[in-house]
């Protein structure tokens, strides 16, 4: 009875934690609730086992908790996508090992147990190897080999999938040794599904792998008879799948192409000119001083945060600049693309660190109609999500992906270290538009220079609201 009460309490706390993660203001407390739920689950398991083997469980809790705490302190905000990918892989590996361990027990499993073991091995192995590949690509340890873009990759993946299903059938017929080739084939399938995917589509893949890890955990829950693991895995799997679908819609991608991997090309398609092959010819650059003069005369300014802002850790400087402009009576907002950065919600979390008001973060569908009446747009380290080529070049890997239409604004300043291409590896037509000026430099350094220039111009000394009637 005691362990049942603890498990029920853990399930409720976990559900409340997941619900709280939907809002920035409650996300921190929600994380605490979810952690408490898992602690209760461990306590329930100890009660269920009569405290047998408790030193090992405490050792595992200490090692896992210690590593988690270390990562929380050490990992930079820019490395969060890789960390999430690694965590997804750990979840998949755990489910895989639990299933293999259960299959070695002397007590024969019933049909439900056997199917659960097979699902845990198949999905867990795909999640593990796929997540490692995703992390390697995000860390730029892995590229996208040219051969993975050939149509034959689909035949290879289908062959691996069919062979895996054959192994599942053999296990159900009593050939437990077939679990070994099933594990190997599933690991290869995870690599085959993830390796061809790249570019701007990687956030979608991470979200999908998160869903896979939930499905594997739910299957492992059936294997060990844990209602908590079943519920938690199902919630994570469903949440990940819903998020994947939302992101696919936002990027005009097919969920089917994501599920079967490789349909989304990482390399520029034929006919698309890569940034490395063709230089820019009509780029206008300017100094921070010129940018400040334009800002001083503006009435409406929109900032577009991107990965470069996160790398420079310039969110606090950005908030300070926005505050100065607002003191001048200038309307300020932030345009958030669904896949800005390298994972969903990356920019929201980054700006929340600097206490940027949440109501100033405007989603893409809401901000796009506002750009034609925007005086100044400042793009900070974002590239692919503002590239007009996504609307005009059918040969581009970005073609069809909705982008922030900053090219509709009166003046656009792009803060960037160089003219290098973004994650999709293609040139950006925005850079050559007549209303665009490049401000080369580190985002934090440029923002701080802008602050100095604006203060020198007297911006911010005007009482708040004085410019409202302009």
GROMACS .gro file of C-alpha atoms in nm:
model
  470
    1UNK     CA    1   0.000   0.000   0.000
    2UNK     CA    2   0.284   0.234   0.089
    3UNK     CA    3   0.465   0.190  -0.240
    4UNK     CA    4   0.137   0.224  -0.433
    5UNK     CA    5   0.069   0.558  -0.264
    6UNK     CA    6   0.420   0.677  -0.344
    7UNK     CA    7   0.388   0.574  -0.710
    8UNK     CA    8   0.049   0.748  -0.740
    9UNK     CA    9   0.194   1.062  -0.583
   10UNK     CA   10   0.492   1.044  -0.818
   11UNK     CA   11   0.265   1.016  -1.123
   12UNK     CA   12   0.061   1.318  -1.015
   13UNK     CA   13   0.369   1.527  -0.943
   14UNK     CA   14   0.519   1.430  -1.278
   15UNK     CA   15   0.200   1.530  -1.461
   16UNK     CA   16   0.195   1.864  -1.278
   17UNK     CA   17   0.563   1.912  -1.361
   18UNK     CA   18   0.508   1.854  -1.733
   19UNK     CA   19   0.212   2.092  -1.730
   20UNK     CA   20   0.419   2.359  -1.556
   21UNK     CA   21   0.691   2.336  -1.819
   22UNK     CA   22   0.450   2.490  -2.070
   23UNK     CA   23   0.505   2.836  -1.919
   24UNK     CA   24   0.832   3.016  -1.857
   25UNK     CA   25   0.719   3.155  -1.523
   26UNK     CA   26   0.642   2.810  -1.383
   27UNK     CA   27   0.911   2.611  -1.561
   28UNK     CA   28   1.167   2.627  -1.279
   29UNK     CA   29   0.920   2.504  -1.016
   30UNK     CA   30   0.795   2.240  -1.260
   31UNK     CA   31   1.144   2.100  -1.295
   32UNK     CA   32   1.159   2.068  -0.916
   33UNK     CA   33   0.825   1.884  -0.910
   34UNK     CA   34   0.943   1.639  -1.175
   35UNK     CA   35   1.266   1.574  -0.985
   36UNK     CA   36   1.069   1.513  -0.664
   37UNK     CA   37   0.844   1.271  -0.855
   38UNK     CA   38   1.145   1.064  -0.961
   39UNK     CA   39   1.279   1.063  -0.604
   40UNK     CA   40   0.943   0.933  -0.480
   41UNK     CA   41   0.956   0.666  -0.750
   42UNK     CA   42   1.293   0.546  -0.620
   43UNK     CA   43   1.157   0.541  -0.264
   44UNK     CA   44   0.856   0.341  -0.381
   45UNK     CA   45   1.081   0.090  -0.553
   46UNK     CA   46   1.289   0.052  -0.236
   47UNK     CA   47   0.973  -0.023  -0.038
   48UNK     CA   48   0.857  -0.269  -0.302
   49UNK     CA   49   1.188  -0.455  -0.291
   50UNK     CA   50   1.195  -0.458   0.091
   51UNK     CA   51   1.511  -0.249   0.081
   52UNK     CA   52   1.703  -0.532  -0.085
   53UNK     CA   53   2.003  -0.397  -0.271
   54UNK     CA   54   1.949  -0.044  -0.138
   55UNK     CA   55   2.324   0.039  -0.135
   56UNK     CA   56   2.338  -0.015  -0.512
   57UNK     CA   57   2.031   0.197  -0.568
   58UNK     CA   58   2.170   0.479  -0.356
   59UNK     CA   59   2.501   0.450  -0.539
   60UNK     CA   60   2.323   0.481  -0.873
   61UNK     CA   61   2.118   0.772  -0.742
   62UNK     CA   62   2.430   0.949  -0.620
   63UNK     CA   63   2.629   0.894  -0.939
   64UNK     CA   64   2.341   0.990  -1.168
   65UNK     CA   65   2.240   1.288  -0.957
   66UNK     CA   66   2.599   1.404  -0.927
   67UNK     CA   67   2.658   1.387  -1.302
   68UNK     CA   68   2.331   1.569  -1.364
   69UNK     CA   69   2.422   1.847  -1.122
   70UNK     CA   70   2.769   1.877  -1.274
   71UNK     CA   71   2.625   1.908  -1.624
   72UNK     CA   72   2.370   2.165  -1.506
   73UNK     CA   73   2.650   2.388  -1.377
   74UNK     CA   74   2.903   2.327  -1.655
   75UNK     CA   75   2.703   2.310  -1.978
   76UNK     CA   76   2.672   2.644  -2.156
   77UNK     CA   77   2.340   2.763  -2.291
   78UNK     CA   78   2.476   2.722  -2.644
   79UNK     CA   79   2.542   2.353  -2.578
   80UNK     CA   80   2.191   2.273  -2.453
   81UNK     CA   81   2.078   2.109  -2.781
   82UNK     CA   82   2.372   1.868  -2.768
   83UNK     CA   83   2.299   1.800  -2.402
   84UNK     CA   84   1.934   1.726  -2.475
   85UNK     CA   85   2.040   1.490  -2.754
   86UNK     CA   86   2.277   1.314  -2.514
   87UNK     CA   87   2.004   1.282  -2.250
   88UNK     CA   88   1.769   1.133  -2.510
   89UNK     CA   89   2.038   0.881  -2.597
   90UNK     CA   90   2.088   0.791  -2.228
   91UNK     CA   91   1.714   0.729  -2.198
   92UNK     CA   92   1.721   0.501  -2.500
   93UNK     CA   93   2.026   0.313  -2.371
   94UNK     CA   94   1.864   0.264  -2.029
   95UNK     CA   95   1.550   0.114  -2.183
   96UNK     CA   96   1.765  -0.109  -2.403
   97UNK     CA   97   1.968  -0.240  -2.108
   98UNK     CA   98   1.657  -0.295  -1.892
   99UNK     CA   99   1.495  -0.500  -2.168
  100UNK     CA  100   1.805  -0.711  -2.232
  101UNK     CA  101   1.842  -0.771  -1.857
  102UNK     CA  102   1.479  -0.880  -1.827
  103UNK     CA  103   1.523  -1.120  -2.118
  104UNK     CA  104   1.805  -1.295  -1.930
  105UNK     CA  105   1.589  -1.373  -1.623
  106UNK     CA  106   1.518  -1.746  -1.565
  107UNK     CA  107   1.141  -1.682  -1.543
  108UNK     CA  108   0.990  -1.700  -1.894
  109UNK     CA  109   0.813  -1.386  -2.010
  110UNK     CA  110   0.455  -1.393  -2.134
  111UNK     CA  111   0.364  -1.262  -2.478
  112UNK     CA  112   0.314  -0.905  -2.352
  113UNK     CA  113   0.652  -0.917  -2.179
  114UNK     CA  114   0.824  -1.048  -2.493
  115UNK     CA  115   0.668  -0.781  -2.714
  116UNK     CA  116   0.765  -0.515  -2.459
  117UNK     CA  117   1.125  -0.638  -2.456
  118UNK     CA  118   1.140  -0.627  -2.835
  119UNK     CA  119   0.992  -0.276  -2.847
  120UNK     CA  120   1.238  -0.155  -2.582
  121UNK     CA  121   1.535  -0.301  -2.767
  122UNK     CA  122   1.427  -0.179  -3.111
  123UNK     CA  123   1.325   0.177  -3.016
  124UNK     CA  124   1.587   0.214  -2.741
  125UNK     CA  125   1.872   0.121  -2.975
  126UNK     CA  126   1.747   0.352  -3.251
  127UNK     CA  127   1.716   0.635  -2.998
  128UNK     CA  128   2.063   0.574  -2.857
  129UNK     CA  129   2.258   0.562  -3.181
  130UNK     CA  130   2.044   0.831  -3.348
  131UNK     CA  131   2.092   1.067  -3.053
  132UNK     CA  132   2.469   1.017  -3.056
  133UNK     CA  133   2.477   1.100  -3.427
  134UNK     CA  134   2.261   1.410  -3.365
  135UNK     CA  135   2.492   1.523  -3.087
  136UNK     CA  136   2.798   1.464  -3.305
  137UNK     CA  137   2.648   1.671  -3.587
  138UNK     CA  138   2.550   1.955  -3.355
  139UNK     CA  139   2.901   1.956  -3.211
  140UNK     CA  140   3.029   1.957  -3.569
  141UNK     CA  141   3.219   1.634  -3.502
  142UNK     CA  142   3.019   1.470  -3.780
  143UNK     CA  143   2.928   1.601  -4.123
  144UNK     CA  144   2.678   1.475  -4.374
  145UNK     CA  145   2.857   1.236  -4.611
  146UNK     CA  146   2.760   1.276  -4.974
  147UNK     CA  147   2.660   0.911  -5.011
  148UNK     CA  148   2.387   0.956  -4.750
  149UNK     CA  149   2.209   1.190  -4.990
  150UNK     CA  150   2.169   0.924  -5.259
  151UNK     CA  151   1.831   0.751  -5.307
  152UNK     CA  152   1.989   0.415  -5.221
  153UNK     CA  153   1.990   0.520  -4.854
  154UNK     CA  154   1.618   0.449  -4.836
  155UNK     CA  155   1.673   0.091  -4.960
  156UNK     CA  156   1.941   0.040  -4.693
  157UNK     CA  157   1.716   0.171  -4.416
  158UNK     CA  158   1.423  -0.040  -4.533
  159UNK     CA  159   1.647  -0.349  -4.543
  160UNK     CA  160   1.765  -0.281  -4.187
  161UNK     CA  161   1.406  -0.231  -4.069
  162UNK     CA  162   1.284  -0.554  -4.234
  163UNK     CA  163   1.578  -0.751  -4.095
  164UNK     CA  164   1.502  -0.613  -3.747
  165UNK     CA  165   1.141  -0.726  -3.774
  166UNK     CA  166   1.255  -1.073  -3.883
  167UNK     CA  167   1.473  -1.092  -3.571
  168UNK     CA  168   1.171  -0.990  -3.361
  169UNK     CA  169   0.977  -1.279  -3.513
  170UNK     CA  170   1.258  -1.522  -3.434
  171UNK     CA  171   1.267  -1.407  -3.070
  172UNK     CA  172   0.892  -1.462  -3.039
  173UNK     CA  173   0.945  -1.816  -3.170
  174UNK     CA  174   1.189  -1.890  -2.891
  175UNK     CA  175   1.524  -1.795  -3.046
  176UNK     CA  176   1.637  -1.556  -2.774
  177UNK     CA  177   1.981  -1.529  -2.936
  178UNK     CA  178   1.821  -1.321  -3.211
  179UNK     CA  179   1.820  -1.031  -2.964
  180UNK     CA  180   2.188  -0.980  -3.045
  181UNK     CA  181   2.147  -0.914  -3.420
  182UNK     CA  182   1.828  -0.719  -3.341
  183UNK     CA  183   2.030  -0.483  -3.120
  184UNK     CA  184   2.302  -0.440  -3.381
  185UNK     CA  185   2.055  -0.383  -3.666
  186UNK     CA  186   1.856  -0.133  -3.460
  187UNK     CA  187   2.171   0.061  -3.374
  188UNK     CA  188   2.260   0.078  -3.745
  189UNK     CA  189   1.906   0.184  -3.829
  190UNK     CA  190   1.934   0.474  -3.583
  191UNK     CA  191   2.249   0.588  -3.760
  192UNK     CA  192   2.091   0.542  -4.104
  193UNK     CA  193   1.785   0.748  -4.012
  194UNK     CA  194   1.973   1.038  -3.853
  195UNK     CA  195   2.296   1.073  -4.049
  196UNK     CA  196   2.137   1.210  -4.370
  197UNK     CA  197   1.942   1.476  -4.178
  198UNK     CA  198   2.106   1.807  -4.105
  199UNK     CA  199   2.091   2.176  -4.159
  200UNK     CA  200   1.796   2.365  -4.020
  201UNK     CA  201   1.601   2.042  -3.968
  202UNK     CA  202   1.811   1.912  -3.678
  203UNK     CA  203   1.585   2.065  -3.404
  204UNK     CA  204   1.296   1.858  -3.541
  205UNK     CA  205   1.505   1.542  -3.525
  206UNK     CA  206   1.600   1.611  -3.162
  207UNK     CA  207   1.234   1.653  -3.074
  208UNK     CA  208   1.149   1.327  -3.251
  209UNK     CA  209   1.428   1.140  -3.071
  210UNK     CA  210   1.289   1.275  -2.744
  211UNK     CA  211   0.958   1.116  -2.838
  212UNK     CA  212   1.134   0.787  -2.922
  213UNK     CA  213   1.302   0.786  -2.579
  214UNK     CA  214   0.959   0.820  -2.416
  215UNK     CA  215   0.819   0.529  -2.618
  216UNK     CA  216   1.119   0.313  -2.524
  217UNK     CA  217   1.074   0.403  -2.155
  218UNK     CA  218   0.704   0.315  -2.167
  219UNK     CA  219   0.788  -0.023  -2.321
  220UNK     CA  220   1.050  -0.078  -2.049
  221UNK     CA  221   0.778   0.003  -1.796
  222UNK     CA  222   0.576  -0.294  -1.924
  223UNK     CA  223   0.888  -0.512  -1.901
  224UNK     CA  224   0.951  -0.438  -1.532
  225UNK     CA  225   0.585  -0.385  -1.438
  226UNK     CA  226   0.625  -0.019  -1.337
  227UNK     CA  227   0.307   0.188  -1.381
  228UNK     CA  228   0.506   0.506  -1.320
  229UNK     CA  229   0.750   0.430  -1.600
  230UNK     CA  230   0.464   0.347  -1.836
  231UNK     CA  231   0.281   0.672  -1.760
  232UNK     CA  232   0.596   0.886  -1.766
  233UNK     CA  233   0.718   0.728  -2.091
  234UNK     CA  234   0.379   0.769  -2.256
  235UNK     CA  235   0.360   1.137  -2.157
  236UNK     CA  236   0.712   1.209  -2.281
  237UNK     CA  237   0.649   1.018  -2.604
  238UNK     CA  238   0.321   1.198  -2.671
  239UNK     CA  239   0.462   1.541  -2.581
  240UNK     CA  240   0.764   1.486  -2.806
  241UNK     CA  241   0.546   1.374  -3.096
  242UNK     CA  242   0.313   1.674  -3.059
  243UNK     CA  243   0.610   1.911  -3.048
  244UNK     CA  244   0.757   1.741  -3.355
  245UNK     CA  245   0.430   1.787  -3.542
  246UNK     CA  246   0.411   2.154  -3.439
  247UNK     CA  247   0.767   2.214  -3.559
  248UNK     CA  248   0.704   2.031  -3.886
  249UNK     CA  249   0.404   2.256  -3.947
  250UNK     CA  250   0.610   2.565  -3.863
  251UNK     CA  251   0.884   2.457  -4.104
  252UNK     CA  252   0.648   2.330  -4.374
  253UNK     CA  253   0.796   1.983  -4.344
  254UNK     CA  254   0.625   1.648  -4.366
  255UNK     CA  255   0.614   1.445  -4.044
  256UNK     CA  256   0.648   1.134  -4.259
  257UNK     CA  257   0.978   1.256  -4.397
  258UNK     CA  258   1.106   1.308  -4.043
  259UNK     CA  259   0.983   0.970  -3.918
  260UNK     CA  260   1.160   0.785  -4.194
  261UNK     CA  261   1.469   1.008  -4.191
  262UNK     CA  262   1.680   1.129  -4.476
  263UNK     CA  263   1.397   1.275  -4.677
  264UNK     CA  264   1.517   1.613  -4.557
  265UNK     CA  265   1.843   1.689  -4.727
  266UNK     CA  266   2.122   1.845  -4.531
  267UNK     CA  267   2.327   1.944  -4.829
  268UNK     CA  268   2.216   2.213  -5.070
  269UNK     CA  269   2.006   2.061  -5.342
  270UNK     CA  270   2.096   2.066  -5.706
  271UNK     CA  271   2.065   2.411  -5.851
  272UNK     CA  272   2.117   2.581  -5.519
  273UNK     CA  273   2.430   2.787  -5.504
  274UNK     CA  274   2.628   2.735  -5.189
  275UNK     CA  275   2.778   3.028  -5.005
  276UNK     CA  276   3.122   2.884  -5.048
  277UNK     CA  277   3.089   2.879  -5.426
  278UNK     CA  278   2.964   3.231  -5.485
  279UNK     CA  279   3.074   3.547  -5.304
  280UNK     CA  280   2.848   3.835  -5.216
  281UNK     CA  281   2.876   4.133  -5.452
  282UNK     CA  282   2.646   4.405  -5.319
  283UNK     CA  283   2.684   4.394  -4.945
  284UNK     CA  284   2.670   4.719  -4.750
  285UNK     CA  285   2.841   4.739  -4.414
  286UNK     CA  286   2.822   5.011  -4.154
  287UNK     CA  287   2.957   5.100  -3.814
  288UNK     CA  288   2.776   5.078  -3.483
  289UNK     CA  289   2.766   5.460  -3.483
  290UNK     CA  290   2.561   5.468  -3.806
  291UNK     CA  291   2.332   5.201  -3.666
  292UNK     CA  292   2.284   5.406  -3.348
  293UNK     CA  293   2.184   5.716  -3.549
  294UNK     CA  294   1.913   5.515  -3.726
  295UNK     CA  295   1.794   5.367  -3.398
  296UNK     CA  296   1.768   5.712  -3.242
  297UNK     CA  297   1.518   5.821  -3.508
  298UNK     CA  298   1.310   5.501  -3.500
  299UNK     CA  299   0.965   5.459  -3.349
  300UNK     CA  300   0.941   5.081  -3.372
  301UNK     CA  301   1.233   4.837  -3.337
  302UNK     CA  302   1.229   4.458  -3.360
  303UNK     CA  303   1.519   4.239  -3.247
  304UNK     CA  304   1.567   3.895  -3.404
  305UNK     CA  305   1.776   3.678  -3.168
  306UNK     CA  306   1.967   3.378  -3.302
  307UNK     CA  307   2.235   3.129  -3.217
  308UNK     CA  308   2.510   3.394  -3.251
  309UNK     CA  309   2.351   3.590  -2.966
  310UNK     CA  310   2.365   3.279  -2.749
  311UNK     CA  311   2.729   3.214  -2.838
  312UNK     CA  312   2.823   3.571  -2.746
  313UNK     CA  313   2.616   3.553  -2.425
  314UNK     CA  314   2.484   3.895  -2.519
  315UNK     CA  315   2.129   3.862  -2.385
  316UNK     CA  316   2.192   4.098  -2.091
  317UNK     CA  317   2.344   4.364  -2.320
  318UNK     CA  318   2.043   4.326  -2.548
  319UNK     CA  319   1.802   4.377  -2.259
  320UNK     CA  320   1.998   4.688  -2.154
  321UNK     CA  321   1.980   4.829  -2.507
  322UNK     CA  322   1.607   4.759  -2.530
  323UNK     CA  323   1.550   4.934  -2.197
  324UNK     CA  324   1.739   5.241  -2.321
  325UNK     CA  325   1.527   5.255  -2.637
  326UNK     CA  326   1.207   5.218  -2.439
  327UNK     CA  327   1.311   5.510  -2.217
  328UNK     CA  328   1.322   5.710  -2.540
  329UNK     CA  329   0.962   5.608  -2.616
  330UNK     CA  330   1.058   5.359  -2.886
  331UNK     CA  331   0.845   5.045  -2.910
  332UNK     CA  332   1.059   4.733  -2.877
  333UNK     CA  333   0.974   4.367  -2.940
  334UNK     CA  334   1.154   4.041  -3.015
  335UNK     CA  335   1.071   3.816  -3.312
  336UNK     CA  336   1.093   3.447  -3.224
  337UNK     CA  337   1.111   3.186  -3.498
  338UNK     CA  338   0.993   2.837  -3.390
  339UNK     CA  339   1.337   2.687  -3.458
  340UNK     CA  340   1.559   2.986  -3.378
  341UNK     CA  341   1.882   2.865  -3.221
  342UNK     CA  342   1.926   2.491  -3.229
  343UNK     CA  343   1.629   2.361  -3.035
  344UNK     CA  344   1.267   2.460  -2.968
  345UNK     CA  345   1.240   2.735  -2.708
  346UNK     CA  346   1.614   2.807  -2.715
  347UNK     CA  347   1.568   3.183  -2.760
  348UNK     CA  348   1.283   3.202  -2.508
  349UNK     CA  349   1.503   3.050  -2.239
  350UNK     CA  350   1.799   3.268  -2.335
  351UNK     CA  351   1.598   3.591  -2.312
  352UNK     CA  352   1.429   3.478  -1.992
  353UNK     CA  353   1.777   3.465  -1.837
  354UNK     CA  354   1.797   3.841  -1.890
  355UNK     CA  355   1.443   3.899  -1.756
  356UNK     CA  356   1.310   4.013  -2.092
  357UNK     CA  357   0.932   4.052  -2.050
  358UNK     CA  358   0.760   3.746  -2.194
  359UNK     CA  359   0.488   3.956  -2.361
  360UNK     CA  360   0.754   4.122  -2.579
  361UNK     CA  361   0.846   3.786  -2.735
  362UNK     CA  362   0.633   3.766  -3.049
  363UNK     CA  363   0.593   3.443  -3.243
  364UNK     CA  364   0.659   3.434  -3.618
  365UNK     CA  365   0.296   3.430  -3.736
  366UNK     CA  366   0.213   3.733  -3.522
  367UNK     CA  367   0.523   3.942  -3.597
  368UNK     CA  368   0.545   3.892  -3.975
  369UNK     CA  369   0.252   4.126  -4.056
  370UNK     CA  370   0.421   4.391  -3.837
  371UNK     CA  371   0.748   4.411  -4.032
  372UNK     CA  372   0.620   4.647  -4.309
  373UNK     CA  373   0.552   4.912  -4.043
  374UNK     CA  374   0.875   4.846  -3.851
  375UNK     CA  375   1.144   5.113  -3.876
  376UNK     CA  376   1.445   4.907  -3.773
  377UNK     CA  377   1.511   4.535  -3.746
  378UNK     CA  378   1.832   4.418  -3.581
  379UNK     CA  379   1.922   4.057  -3.660
  380UNK     CA  380   2.157   3.918  -3.396
  381UNK     CA  381   2.333   3.602  -3.502
  382UNK     CA  382   2.032   3.456  -3.681
  383UNK     CA  383   2.076   3.343  -4.040
  384UNK     CA  384   1.858   3.072  -4.191
  385UNK     CA  385   1.537   3.188  -4.018
  386UNK     CA  386   1.552   3.530  -4.195
  387UNK     CA  387   1.668   3.411  -4.537
  388UNK     CA  388   1.421   3.524  -4.808
  389UNK     CA  389   1.557   3.247  -5.030
  390UNK     CA  390   1.330   3.007  -4.843
  391UNK     CA  391   1.042   3.167  -5.034
  392UNK     CA  392   1.198   3.211  -5.376
  393UNK     CA  393   1.443   2.930  -5.456
  394UNK     CA  394   1.288   2.583  -5.509
  395UNK     CA  395   1.641   2.439  -5.519
  396UNK     CA  396   1.724   2.560  -5.170
  397UNK     CA  397   1.714   2.318  -4.875
  398UNK     CA  398   1.524   2.590  -4.691
  399UNK     CA  399   1.256   2.617  -4.961
  400UNK     CA  400   0.909   2.607  -4.812
  401UNK     CA  401   1.020   2.680  -4.456
  402UNK     CA  402   0.836   2.986  -4.321
  403UNK     CA  403   1.085   3.256  -4.224
  404UNK     CA  404   1.075   3.587  -4.040
  405UNK     CA  405   1.002   3.841  -4.314
  406UNK     CA  406   1.249   4.104  -4.193
  407UNK     CA  407   1.313   4.206  -4.555
  408UNK     CA  408   0.979   4.391  -4.536
  409UNK     CA  409   1.112   4.637  -4.275
  410UNK     CA  410   1.242   4.983  -4.366
  411UNK     CA  411   1.595   4.925  -4.233
  412UNK     CA  412   1.766   4.600  -4.141
  413UNK     CA  413   2.095   4.568  -3.954
  414UNK     CA  414   2.253   4.224  -3.944
  415UNK     CA  415   2.502   4.180  -3.661
  416UNK     CA  416   2.737   3.900  -3.761
  417UNK     CA  417   3.101   3.809  -3.734
  418UNK     CA  418   3.135   3.745  -4.109
  419UNK     CA  419   2.939   3.663  -4.422
  420UNK     CA  420   2.966   3.293  -4.344
  421UNK     CA  421   2.667   3.074  -4.415
  422UNK     CA  422   2.426   2.953  -4.149
  423UNK     CA  423   2.355   2.598  -4.039
  424UNK     CA  424   2.184   2.516  -4.371
  425UNK     CA  425   2.507   2.606  -4.555
  426UNK     CA  426   2.359   2.842  -4.816
  427UNK     CA  427   2.399   3.212  -4.899
  428UNK     CA  428   2.155   3.461  -4.755
  429UNK     CA  429   1.980   3.694  -5.000
  430UNK     CA  430   1.893   3.929  -4.714
  431UNK     CA  431   2.253   4.049  -4.696
  432UNK     CA  432   2.237   4.206  -5.044
  433UNK     CA  433   1.903   4.385  -5.016
  434UNK     CA  434   1.925   4.768  -5.042
  435UNK     CA  435   1.776   4.828  -4.696
  436UNK     CA  436   2.020   4.587  -4.529
  437UNK     CA  437   2.347   4.686  -4.364
  438UNK     CA  438   2.593   4.446  -4.208
  439UNK     CA  439   2.745   4.535  -3.871
  440UNK     CA  440   3.039   4.298  -3.842
  441UNK     CA  441   3.151   4.187  -3.499
  442UNK     CA  442   3.072   3.987  -3.191
  443UNK     CA  443   2.710   4.043  -3.088
  444UNK     CA  444   2.795   4.142  -2.732
  445UNK     CA  445   3.067   4.383  -2.840
  446UNK     CA  446   2.843   4.546  -3.101
  447UNK     CA  447   2.555   4.586  -2.855
  448UNK     CA  448   2.780   4.744  -2.596
  449UNK     CA  449   2.917   4.985  -2.857
  450UNK     CA  450   2.561   5.071  -2.957
  451UNK     CA  451   2.481   5.147  -2.594
  452UNK     CA  452   2.777   5.385  -2.572
  453UNK     CA  453   2.681   5.560  -2.897
  454UNK     CA  454   2.316   5.600  -2.799
  455UNK     CA  455   2.408   5.737  -2.457
  456UNK     CA  456   2.644   5.981  -2.625
  457UNK     CA  457   2.350   6.093  -2.840
  458UNK     CA  458   2.142   6.152  -2.528
  459UNK     CA  459   1.905   5.862  -2.586
  460UNK     CA  460   1.737   5.752  -2.264
  461UNK     CA  461   1.759   6.091  -2.100
  462UNK     CA  462   1.413   6.179  -2.229
  463UNK     CA  463   1.147   6.097  -1.968
  464UNK     CA  464   0.955   5.775  -2.040
  465UNK     CA  465   0.651   5.838  -2.255
  466UNK     CA  466   0.785   6.160  -2.406
  467UNK     CA  467   0.819   5.992  -2.741
  468UNK     CA  468   0.481   5.819  -2.735
  469UNK     CA  469   0.318   6.089  -2.938
  470UNK     CA  470   0.575   6.087  -3.213
   0.00000   0.00000   0.00000
